[in-house]
Coordinates of C-alpha atoms and ligand atoms in Angstrom, one line a residue:
M1 CA 14.5 29.5 -11.3
F2 CA 15.5 28.0 -14.6
I3 CA 13.2 29.7 -17.1
V4 CA 12.8 29.0 -20.8
V5 CA 11.4 31.9 -22.8
G6 CA 10.1 30.9 -26.2
V7 CA 9.8 33.7 -28.7
T8 CA 7.7 33.3 -31.8
G9 CA 7.6 35.5 -34.9
G10 CA 5.6 38.6 -34.1
I11 CA 6.5 42.3 -33.8
A12 CA 5.9 42.1 -30.1
A13 CA 9.2 40.2 -29.8
Y14 CA 10.8 43.5 -29.1
K15 CA 8.8 43.6 -25.8
T16 CA 10.1 40.2 -24.9
V17 CA 13.6 41.7 -24.7
Q18 CA 12.4 43.7 -21.7
L19 CA 10.6 40.6 -20.3
V20 CA 13.9 38.6 -20.4
R21 CA 15.7 41.4 -18.8
L22 CA 13.2 41.6 -15.9
L23 CA 13.6 37.9 -15.3
V24 CA 17.4 38.0 -15.4
T25 CA 17.6 41.0 -13.1
G26 CA 15.3 39.1 -10.8
G27 CA 18.0 36.5 -10.4
H28 CA 16.6 33.9 -12.7
D29 CA 18.6 31.7 -15.1
V30 CA 16.9 32.5 -18.5
H31 CA 17.3 30.5 -21.7
V32 CA 15.7 32.0 -24.8
I33 CA 14.5 29.8 -27.7
P34 CA 13.5 32.0 -30.6
T35 CA 11.9 30.5 -33.6
D36 CA 13.4 31.2 -37.0
D37 CA 10.6 33.7 -37.7
A38 CA 11.3 35.5 -34.3
L39 CA 14.9 36.1 -35.4
R40 CA 13.6 38.2 -38.3
F41 CA 12.3 40.7 -35.6
V42 CA 15.0 40.5 -32.9
G43 CA 18.4 38.9 -33.6
L44 CA 20.4 36.2 -31.8
T45 CA 23.0 38.6 -30.4
T46 CA 20.3 40.6 -28.5
W47 CA 18.9 37.4 -27.0
E48 CA 22.3 36.2 -25.9
A49 CA 23.4 39.5 -24.5
I50 CA 20.1 40.1 -22.6
S51 CA 19.7 36.5 -21.3
R52 CA 23.4 36.1 -20.5
N53 CA 23.2 32.6 -21.9
P54 CA 24.0 31.1 -25.3
V55 CA 21.0 30.8 -27.6
T56 CA 20.5 28.0 -30.1
T57 CA 17.5 27.6 -32.3
S58 CA 18.2 24.3 -33.9
V59 CA 17.5 20.8 -32.7
H60 CA 20.6 19.8 -34.8
E61 CA 23.1 21.8 -32.7
D62 CA 24.6 20.3 -29.5
V63 CA 23.0 17.0 -30.4
S64 CA 25.2 15.2 -27.8
E65 CA 23.5 17.3 -25.1
V66 CA 20.1 16.2 -26.4
R67 CA 19.2 19.8 -26.2
H68 CA 15.7 19.4 -27.5
V69 CA 14.7 17.6 -24.3
A70 CA 17.3 19.0 -22.0
L71 CA 15.9 22.5 -21.8
G72 CA 12.4 21.3 -21.3
R73 CA 13.4 18.9 -18.5
K74 CA 15.5 21.5 -16.7
A75 CA 12.9 24.2 -16.9
D76 CA 11.0 25.3 -13.8
L77 CA 8.8 27.6 -16.0
V78 CA 8.3 28.1 -19.8
I79 CA 7.0 31.4 -21.1
V80 CA 6.1 31.8 -24.8
A81 CA 5.9 35.5 -25.6
P82 CA 4.8 36.6 -28.0
A83 CA 2.7 33.6 -28.9
T84 CA 1.5 34.1 -32.5
A85 CA -1.7 32.5 -33.8
N86 CA 0.5 30.1 -35.7
S87 CA 2.5 29.1 -32.7
L88 CA -0.7 28.5 -30.6
A89 CA -2.0 26.3 -33.4
S90 CA 1.4 24.4 -33.4
M91 CA 1.2 23.9 -29.6
T92 CA -2.3 22.7 -29.8
A93 CA -1.4 20.1 -32.4
G94 CA 1.8 19.2 -30.5
L95 CA 4.0 19.9 -33.4
A96 CA 7.7 19.4 -32.8
D97 CA 9.3 20.8 -35.9
D98 CA 11.7 23.2 -34.1
L99 CA 13.6 23.5 -30.8
L100 CA 10.7 25.4 -29.1
G101 CA 8.2 22.7 -30.2
T102 CA 10.3 19.9 -28.9
T103 CA 11.0 21.8 -25.6
L104 CA 7.3 22.3 -25.1
L105 CA 6.6 18.6 -25.5
A106 CA 9.5 17.6 -23.2
T107 CA 8.6 19.9 -20.3
S108 CA 6.4 19.2 -17.3
A109 CA 6.9 22.7 -16.0
P110 CA 4.1 25.3 -16.0
V111 CA 3.7 26.9 -19.4
V112 CA 2.6 30.5 -19.8
V113 CA 1.6 32.0 -23.2
A114 CA 1.3 35.7 -24.0
P115 CA -0.7 35.8 -27.2
A116 CA -0.1 38.7 -29.7
M117 CA -2.0 39.0 -33.0
H118 CA -4.5 41.1 -34.8
T119 CA -8.0 41.2 -33.3
E120 CA -9.6 39.2 -36.2
M121 CA -7.0 36.4 -35.8
W122 CA -7.5 36.3 -32.0
Q123 CA -11.3 36.1 -32.4
H124 CA -11.2 33.5 -35.2
P125 CA -12.9 30.3 -34.2
A126 CA -9.7 28.3 -34.9
T127 CA -7.7 30.4 -32.4
V128 CA -10.6 30.4 -29.9
A129 CA -10.7 26.6 -30.0
N130 CA -6.9 26.3 -29.8
I131 CA -6.8 28.6 -26.7
A132 CA -9.6 26.5 -25.1
T133 CA -7.7 23.3 -25.7
L134 CA -4.4 24.7 -24.3
R135 CA -6.2 26.0 -21.2
E136 CA -7.8 22.6 -20.7
R137 CA -4.3 21.1 -20.8
G138 CA -3.2 23.5 -18.1
V139 CA -1.4 26.1 -20.2
H140 CA -1.8 29.5 -18.6
V141 CA -2.8 32.4 -20.9
V142 CA -1.9 36.0 -20.0
G143 CA -3.6 38.7 -22.1
P144 CA -3.8 39.7 -24.8
A145 CA -4.4 43.3 -23.8
D146 CA -6.8 45.6 -25.6
G147 CA -5.0 48.5 -27.3
L148 CA -3.1 49.8 -30.2
L149 CA -1.9 47.2 -32.7
T150 CA 0.6 47.3 -35.5
G151 CA -0.7 49.3 -38.5
G152 CA -2.7 51.7 -36.4
D153 CA -5.8 49.6 -35.6
S154 CA -6.9 49.0 -32.1
G155 CA -8.6 46.1 -30.2
P156 CA -7.8 42.9 -28.2
G157 CA -4.6 41.3 -29.5
R158 CA -1.8 43.4 -28.0
M159 CA 0.8 41.4 -26.1
S160 CA 0.5 42.1 -22.3
E161 CA 3.2 44.4 -21.0
P162 CA 6.4 42.5 -19.9
E163 CA 5.9 43.5 -16.2
D164 CA 2.5 42.0 -16.3
V165 CA 3.6 38.7 -18.0
V166 CA 6.4 38.3 -15.4
A167 CA 4.2 39.1 -12.4
F168 CA 1.5 36.7 -13.8
A169 CA 4.1 33.9 -14.3
L170 CA 5.9 34.3 -11.0
A171 CA 2.6 34.4 -9.1
L172 CA 2.0 30.8 -10.2
F173 CA 4.7 29.7 -7.8
T174 CA 3.7 29.6 -4.2
G175 CA 6.8 28.5 -2.4
D176 CA 6.8 26.5 0.8
L177 CA 8.5 29.5 2.6
D178 CA 5.9 32.0 1.4
G179 CA 5.2 34.7 4.0
L180 CA 8.3 33.9 6.1
E181 CA 10.7 36.7 7.1
V182 CA 14.2 35.4 7.4
V183 CA 17.6 36.9 8.2
V184 CA 20.8 35.4 6.9
S185 CA 24.4 36.5 7.8
T186 CA 27.3 35.6 5.6
G187 CA 31.0 36.2 4.8
G188 CA 33.9 36.8 7.2
T189 CA 34.2 39.7 9.5
R190 CA 37.4 41.8 9.4
E191 CA 38.7 43.3 12.6
P192 CA 41.1 46.2 12.0
I193 CA 44.6 46.4 13.5
D194 CA 45.5 49.7 11.8
P195 CA 44.3 51.5 8.7
V196 CA 45.7 48.8 6.4
R197 CA 45.7 45.6 8.3
Y198 CA 43.0 43.4 9.7
I199 CA 42.3 40.0 11.3
G200 CA 40.2 38.0 8.9
N201 CA 39.3 34.5 7.9
R202 CA 38.9 32.4 4.7
S203 CA 35.1 32.5 4.5
S204 CA 34.0 33.3 0.9
G205 CA 30.3 34.0 1.8
R206 CA 29.1 31.5 -0.9
Q207 CA 27.2 29.2 1.4
G208 CA 25.3 32.1 3.1
A209 CA 24.5 33.7 -0.3
E210 CA 23.0 30.3 -1.3
V211 CA 21.0 30.0 1.9
A212 CA 19.5 33.5 1.1
L213 CA 18.8 32.7 -2.5
A214 CA 17.2 29.3 -1.7
A215 CA 14.9 30.9 0.8
A216 CA 14.0 33.7 -1.6
A217 CA 13.3 31.2 -4.4
R218 CA 11.0 29.4 -2.1
G219 CA 9.0 32.5 -1.3
A220 CA 10.6 34.0 1.8
R221 CA 11.6 37.7 2.3
V222 CA 15.3 37.8 3.1
R223 CA 17.5 40.3 4.8
L224 CA 21.1 39.3 4.0
V225 CA 23.8 40.8 6.2
A226 CA 27.1 40.3 4.5
A227 CA 30.6 40.8 5.9
H228 CA 33.5 40.4 3.6
V229 CA 32.8 38.0 0.6
D230 CA 34.6 36.9 -2.5
G231 CA 34.0 38.9 -5.7
G232 CA 30.7 38.2 -7.4
V233 CA 29.2 36.2 -4.5
L234 CA 26.5 38.7 -3.8
D235 CA 25.6 39.4 -7.5
A236 CA 22.5 37.2 -7.7
A237 CA 21.3 38.1 -4.2
S238 CA 21.6 41.8 -4.9
R239 CA 19.4 41.5 -8.0
H240 CA 16.7 39.4 -6.3
P241 CA 13.5 41.3 -5.6
R242 CA 12.9 39.5 -2.3
I243 CA 16.5 39.9 -0.9
A244 CA 17.7 43.1 0.8
V245 CA 21.5 43.1 1.3
T246 CA 23.3 45.1 4.0
R247 CA 27.1 45.3 4.0
V248 CA 29.1 45.3 7.2
G249 CA 32.8 45.0 8.2
T250 CA 33.4 44.1 11.8
A251 CA 31.8 41.6 14.2
A252 CA 30.3 44.5 16.1
E253 CA 28.7 45.9 12.9
L254 CA 27.4 42.5 12.0
G255 CA 25.9 42.0 15.4
E256 CA 24.1 45.4 15.2
A257 CA 22.8 44.8 11.7
V258 CA 21.6 41.3 12.4
R259 CA 19.9 42.3 15.6
A260 CA 18.1 45.2 13.9
A261 CA 17.0 42.9 11.0
S262 CA 15.9 40.2 13.3
A263 CA 13.2 42.1 15.2
D264 CA 10.4 40.8 13.0
A265 CA 12.1 37.7 11.6
N266 CA 10.7 34.2 11.8
V267 CA 14.0 32.5 11.2
V268 CA 17.6 33.8 11.7
V269 CA 20.5 31.8 10.1
M270 CA 24.0 32.8 11.2
V271 CA 26.3 31.6 8.4
A272 CA 28.8 34.3 8.9
A273 CA 32.3 33.5 10.1
V274 CA 32.5 35.9 13.0
A275 CA 35.9 36.8 14.5
D276 CA 36.0 35.9 18.1
Y277 CA 38.5 38.5 19.0
R278 CA 39.2 42.1 18.0
V279 CA 42.3 44.2 18.7
A280 CA 42.0 46.1 22.0
E281 CA 43.3 49.3 20.6
V282 CA 43.1 49.9 16.8
S283 CA 46.0 52.2 15.8
D284 CA 45.0 55.4 13.9
R285 CA 48.2 55.2 11.9
K286 CA 49.9 52.3 10.2
L287 CA 52.1 50.3 12.6
S288 CA 55.7 50.5 11.5
K289 CA 58.9 48.6 12.4
E290 CA 60.4 52.1 13.1
D291 CA 58.3 52.1 16.3
G292 CA 60.3 48.9 17.3
P293 CA 59.4 45.3 16.7
L294 CA 55.8 44.4 17.4
Q295 CA 55.9 41.8 20.2
S296 CA 52.2 41.1 20.5
L297 CA 48.7 42.3 19.8
E298 CA 46.3 42.7 22.8
L299 CA 43.0 41.1 21.9
V300 CA 39.6 41.4 23.5
Q301 CA 36.8 39.0 23.0
N302 CA 33.8 39.9 20.7
E303 CA 30.3 39.2 21.9
D304 CA 28.8 36.0 20.8
I305 CA 26.1 37.3 18.5
L306 CA 24.4 33.9 18.0
A307 CA 24.1 33.2 21.8
G308 CA 22.8 36.8 22.2
L309 CA 20.1 36.2 19.6
V310 CA 19.0 33.0 21.3
G311 CA 18.8 34.9 24.6
S312 CA 16.6 37.6 23.3
R313 CA 14.5 35.9 20.7
R314 CA 10.9 36.6 20.3
S315 CA 8.4 33.8 20.8
G316 CA 8.3 31.3 17.9
Q317 CA 11.5 32.7 16.3
M318 CA 13.9 30.0 15.1
I319 CA 17.6 30.5 15.4
V320 CA 20.1 28.5 13.3
G321 CA 23.9 28.4 13.7
F322 CA 26.7 27.2 11.5
A323 CA 29.8 25.6 12.7
A324 CA 32.9 24.9 10.7
E325 CA 35.0 22.4 12.6
T326 CA 38.3 20.5 12.1
A327 CA 38.2 16.9 13.5
T328 CA 40.1 13.7 13.1
D329 CA 36.9 11.6 12.6
A330 CA 33.1 11.8 12.4
D331 CA 32.6 11.0 16.1
E332 CA 34.8 13.8 17.2
L333 CA 33.1 16.2 14.8
L334 CA 29.7 15.3 16.2
D335 CA 30.9 15.6 19.8
R336 CA 32.3 19.0 19.2
A337 CA 29.2 20.0 17.4
R338 CA 26.9 18.8 20.1
R339 CA 28.8 20.8 22.8
K340 CA 28.7 23.9 20.6
R341 CA 24.9 23.5 20.0
R342 CA 24.3 23.3 23.7
R343 CA 26.6 26.3 24.4
K344 CA 24.7 28.4 21.8
G345 CA 21.2 27.1 22.5
V346 CA 20.3 27.1 18.8
D347 CA 17.4 25.1 17.3
L348 CA 19.5 23.8 14.5
L349 CA 23.3 23.7 14.1
V350 CA 24.7 23.1 10.6
V351 CA 28.1 21.5 11.0
N352 CA 30.7 21.1 8.3
E353 CA 34.2 19.8 8.5
V354 CA 36.8 22.1 7.2
G355 CA 40.5 21.8 6.7
W356 CA 43.2 23.4 4.7
S357 CA 41.6 22.0 1.5
A358 CA 37.9 21.5 2.3
G359 CA 34.9 23.7 3.0
F360 CA 36.1 27.1 1.8
E361 CA 36.0 28.7 -1.6
T362 CA 34.6 25.6 -3.2
P363 CA 31.2 25.2 -4.9
D364 CA 30.4 22.0 -2.9
N365 CA 29.8 21.3 0.7
R366 CA 28.9 18.4 3.0
V367 CA 27.0 19.0 6.3
V368 CA 25.3 17.4 9.2
V369 CA 22.4 19.3 10.8
L370 CA 21.9 18.8 14.5
G371 CA 18.5 19.3 16.1
A372 CA 17.6 20.7 19.5
D373 CA 17.6 17.2 20.9
D374 CA 21.3 16.8 19.7
E375 CA 20.2 14.2 17.2
V376 CA 21.2 14.4 13.5
A377 CA 18.1 16.1 11.9
A378 CA 19.5 16.0 8.3
E379 CA 22.6 15.2 6.3
A380 CA 23.3 16.9 3.0
S381 CA 26.0 17.0 0.4
G382 CA 26.3 18.5 -3.0
T383 CA 26.3 22.1 -4.2
K384 CA 26.0 24.8 -1.7
R385 CA 22.5 25.5 -3.1
Q386 CA 21.5 21.8 -2.4
V387 CA 22.9 22.1 1.1
A388 CA 20.9 25.4 1.5
D389 CA 17.7 23.7 0.4
A390 CA 18.3 20.8 2.8
L391 CA 18.7 23.3 5.6
W392 CA 15.3 25.0 4.7
D393 CA 13.7 21.5 4.6
A394 CA 15.0 20.9 8.1
V395 CA 13.8 24.4 9.3
L396 CA 10.3 23.6 7.9
A397 CA 10.3 20.2 9.7
V398 CA 11.1 21.9 13.0
R399 CA 8.4 24.5 12.5
A400 CA 5.8 21.9 11.5
A401 CA 6.7 19.8 14.6
S402 CA 6.3 22.8 16.9
N403 CA 2.9 23.8 15.6
Ligands
LIG1 N1 29.1 33.3 16.0 C1 28.6 34.4 16.5 N2 29.3 35.3 17.2 C2 30.6 35.1 17.4 C3 31.2 33.8 16.9 C4 30.4 33.0 16.2 O1 27.4 34.7 16.3 N3 31.4 35.9 18.1 C5 28.2 32.3 15.3 C6 28.6 32.0 13.9 O2 28.0 32.9 12.9 C7 28.1 30.6 13.7 C8 28.2 30.0 15.1 O3 28.3 31.1 16.0 O4 26.8 30.5 13.3 C9 29.4 29.1 15.3 O5 30.6 29.8 15.0 P1 32.0 29.3 15.5 O6 33.1 30.3 15.1 O7 32.1 27.9 15.1 O8 31.7 29.4 17.0 P2 32.6 29.8 18.2 O9 31.6 30.1 19.4 O10 33.5 30.9 17.8 O11 33.3 28.5 18.6 P3 34.9 28.2 18.7 O12 35.2 28.5 20.1 O13 34.9 26.7 18.3 O14 35.6 29.1 17.7

């Protein structure tokens, strides 16, 4: 999720460092907007380092990007923590005298505020009225907690703990894949020839990682079985609280891991590029020309994991395959894809055209999704994340139709 965290000028700003960290390690894209006063408590460098994004505080910077509305528009969620009495009054009045104020007016995302102030200020009729108005407008208020305040006194006014603010904010999102258990495979298997060589393929694992992230962002619990992937591809998935990553090497290992993970799954999506063949006898020592020129490698066929999953699926389990095909035109692509879908027996087959310069190692993708009736159920193009979301839309449509 794209999350904006507004920080206003209270000592509890130090707790917001941990709050931002929790969101970032949860796989979210976090943009911090501190007010000038907040920067007196925690500096810009800390916010940039912890959020892993640049931080600006002024409406007059990056004017060409129209930053004062851009962040608000992009946000899926805005959290203001700590929210001082003054900032709550500004929000209630709709003041737009800084970047946080303009962002709050420009957003239609849910807004969560975590008030922090002294008990007298929290209980003052002005603050009570402001909170009531904000609640009426749909702003979500978390806390404040009752406890020790700055200066040694105690009472309601303490900012809620970062873990509680995050849990409260994320619980506002009930995704359309809530409660679903899904398994996704990704990457390319590597079949060893000898201790240093292998048969592999060009799959980067990006599309599968995005299928996993999209599902998790929409509420599913994901088991991601990853063969070889490009560097950094699994970073966000490994940090996501709803994704469990298992690493594998060969097709046989992938098959075993996917079958084990699939026992309770509602949906299994095989994005991995699985080697169809392995070397009949893997050499224990490095093959050398000294042994004479290598004339050929004897290969044996690997099991078709996907077809096996379809054959042994539990009732109601949906199985989705991917197919990367080369074709001279769209008709040939669809013909090949239809034959493959029937051969595998999957509920959905996501087909993309690949070539020497398309489909691999790129951020974008273009796919056609074939349904069990061999008709085109969906077409999608754009980033691999957009393609992943279109796939989950198609999965939901099939599940809805079969209920
Ligand atoms: N697949 C699999 N096990 C294999 C090969 C492929 O589970 N041994 C899965 C892939 O993960 C993918 C789908 O099958 O979801 C299609 O992969 P692809 O390589 O296109 O299928 P093949 O059956 O190998 O077809 P082809 O003969 O065209 O290579």
